[in-house]
C-alpha cells in the first residue's frame, strides 16, 4: 500500500508487481455501484483476452465497495482509493497516469462486458493501426429505465 499526494489530495495505491507491461489497461472508476460491482469485476476477469491490468479507481465511494474489492486476489488488479471524492474526470486522469498498457479501455463499475470484448477490440486495433478508438455495442439490462443499443453481430 502506497500513500501519496496527487492533485492536492491524499490517496492510497495498491499495485502488485507485474513482470511485463500489459497490452491493455482498463480504467474502472467506482462510485456508489456496490450492488453491481462484483458482477462487473467478474466480467472483466473472465475475459478471453487476459493480457490486461484492471485499474480500479475507487473515488471515495461511501458504500461497501472496498469490502467487495478485498475479496479479489488477482495480480491483474491495481487498486486506487481516494480519501475524498475527486469526480469522474479527475479520477480517470489519475488512472491514465497509472496505466502501463499499450491500449486504454474504459469500463464502468455498473456494466458487464461480454467475455470476448477485449479480444475483439485488441484484434481490431492491431489489424487497423490507422484507428485510435473503438467501441462496442450495448445491451439493456436491469430495471429498463435506460435505453442502450447493442449490435448483435459482434
Coordinates of C-alpha atoms in Angstrom, one line a residue, residues 12-151:
X12 CA -3.9 5.0 -1.4
X13 CA -2.5 2.8 -4.1
X14 CA -2.1 -1.0 -4.1
X15 CA -0.2 -2.3 -7.1
X16 CA 1.1 -5.9 -7.3
X17 CA 4.3 -6.4 -9.3
X18 CA 3.8 -7.3 -12.9
X19 CA 6.6 -8.9 -14.9
X20 CA 6.0 -7.0 -18.2
X21 CA 3.6 -4.2 -19.1
X22 CA 0.1 -5.4 -20.1
X23 CA -1.3 -5.0 -23.6
X24 CA -4.4 -3.2 -22.2
X25 CA -5.0 -1.0 -19.2
X26 CA -8.7 -0.9 -18.2
X27 CA -9.8 2.2 -16.3
X28 CA -12.6 1.2 -13.9
X29 CA -14.0 4.0 -11.8
X30 CA -16.0 3.0 -8.8
X31 CA -18.5 5.3 -7.0
X32 CA -21.8 4.1 -5.4
X33 CA -22.1 0.9 -7.5
X34 CA -21.6 -1.8 -4.9
X35 CA -24.8 -3.6 -6.0
X36 CA -23.2 -4.2 -9.4
X37 CA -19.5 -4.2 -8.6
X38 CA -18.9 -8.0 -8.2
X39 CA -20.6 -8.8 -11.5
X40 CA -18.8 -6.0 -13.3
X41 CA -15.3 -7.1 -12.0
X42 CA -16.1 -10.8 -12.7
X43 CA -17.0 -9.9 -16.3
X44 CA -13.6 -8.4 -16.8
X45 CA -11.6 -11.1 -15.0
X46 CA -13.3 -13.7 -17.2
X47 CA -12.3 -12.1 -20.5
X48 CA -10.9 -14.5 -23.2
X49 CA -8.1 -11.9 -23.7
X50 CA -6.1 -12.0 -20.4
X51 CA -3.1 -9.6 -21.0
X52 CA -4.6 -6.6 -19.1
X53 CA -4.4 -4.7 -15.9
X54 CA -7.7 -3.6 -14.3
X55 CA -7.1 -0.2 -12.7
X56 CA -9.9 0.0 -10.1
X57 CA -10.3 3.7 -9.2
X58 CA -12.4 3.9 -6.0
X59 CA -13.4 7.6 -5.9
X60 CA -14.1 7.5 -2.1
X61 CA -17.3 5.6 -2.6
X62 CA -19.4 5.6 0.6
X63 CA -20.8 2.1 0.0
X64 CA -19.1 -1.2 0.7
X65 CA -17.0 -1.2 -2.5
X66 CA -13.7 -1.7 -0.6
X67 CA -15.0 -4.8 1.1
X68 CA -16.2 -6.3 -2.2
X69 CA -12.9 -5.5 -3.8
X70 CA -11.0 -7.0 -0.9
X71 CA -12.4 -10.4 -2.0
X72 CA -10.2 -10.4 -5.1
X73 CA -6.6 -11.7 -5.2
X74 CA -5.7 -11.3 -8.9
X75 CA -2.4 -9.9 -10.0
X76 CA -4.1 -8.0 -12.9
X77 CA -6.0 -5.8 -10.4
X78 CA -4.4 -2.4 -9.5
X79 CA -6.3 -0.6 -6.8
X80 CA -6.5 3.1 -6.2
X81 CA -8.6 4.5 -3.3
X82 CA -9.1 8.3 -2.8
X83 CA -9.6 9.7 0.6
X84 CA -12.2 12.2 -0.8
X85 CA -14.3 12.3 -4.0
X86 CA -12.3 13.7 -6.9
X87 CA -15.1 13.3 -9.5
X88 CA -15.1 11.1 -12.6
X89 CA -12.9 13.2 -14.9
X90 CA -10.2 13.7 -12.2
X91 CA -10.1 10.1 -11.2
X92 CA -9.9 8.9 -14.8
X93 CA -6.9 11.2 -15.2
X94 CA -5.3 9.5 -12.2
X95 CA -6.0 6.2 -13.9
X96 CA -4.4 7.3 -17.1
X97 CA -1.3 8.3 -15.2
X98 CA -1.1 4.8 -13.6
X99 CA -1.8 2.9 -16.9
X100 CA 1.0 0.8 -18.3
X101 CA -0.8 -0.8 -21.3
X102 CA -0.4 -0.1 -25.0
X103 CA -4.2 0.4 -25.2
X104 CA -6.6 2.0 -22.8
X105 CA -10.0 0.6 -22.2
X106 CA -12.9 2.0 -20.2
X107 CA -15.4 0.1 -18.1
X108 CA -17.9 1.5 -15.7
X109 CA -18.4 -0.4 -12.4
X110 CA -22.1 -1.0 -13.1
X111 CA -21.6 -2.5 -16.5
X112 CA -21.0 -6.1 -17.7
X113 CA -18.6 -6.9 -20.5
X114 CA -19.2 -9.9 -22.7
X115 CA -16.3 -12.4 -22.5
X116 CA -14.8 -11.6 -25.9
X117 CA -15.0 -7.8 -25.6
X118 CA -11.3 -7.1 -25.1
X119 CA -10.2 -9.8 -27.6
X120 CA -12.4 -8.2 -30.3
X121 CA -11.2 -4.7 -29.6
X122 CA -7.5 -5.6 -29.4
X123 CA -7.7 -7.7 -32.6
X124 CA -9.3 -4.9 -34.4
X125 CA -6.8 -2.2 -33.2
X126 CA -3.9 -4.5 -34.0
X127 CA -5.2 -5.1 -37.5
X128 CA -6.1 -1.4 -38.1
X129 CA -3.3 0.8 -36.8
X130 CA -4.9 3.8 -38.6
X131 CA -7.7 3.7 -35.9
X132 CA -7.2 5.3 -32.4
X133 CA -10.5 4.4 -30.9
X134 CA -13.0 1.5 -30.9
X135 CA -16.2 0.9 -29.1
X136 CA -18.7 -1.9 -28.6
X137 CA -22.5 -2.1 -28.7
X138 CA -24.6 -2.2 -25.6
X139 CA -27.5 -4.3 -24.4
X140 CA -30.1 -3.1 -21.9
X141 CA -30.3 -4.8 -18.6
X142 CA -31.5 -4.0 -15.1
X143 CA -34.8 -2.2 -14.5
X144 CA -35.2 -1.0 -18.1
X145 CA -35.0 2.7 -17.2
X146 CA -32.2 3.3 -19.6
X147 CA -32.0 2.9 -23.4
X148 CA -28.9 1.3 -24.8
X149 CA -28.1 -0.1 -28.2
X150 CA -26.5 -3.5 -29.0
X151 CA -25.1 -4.7 -32.3

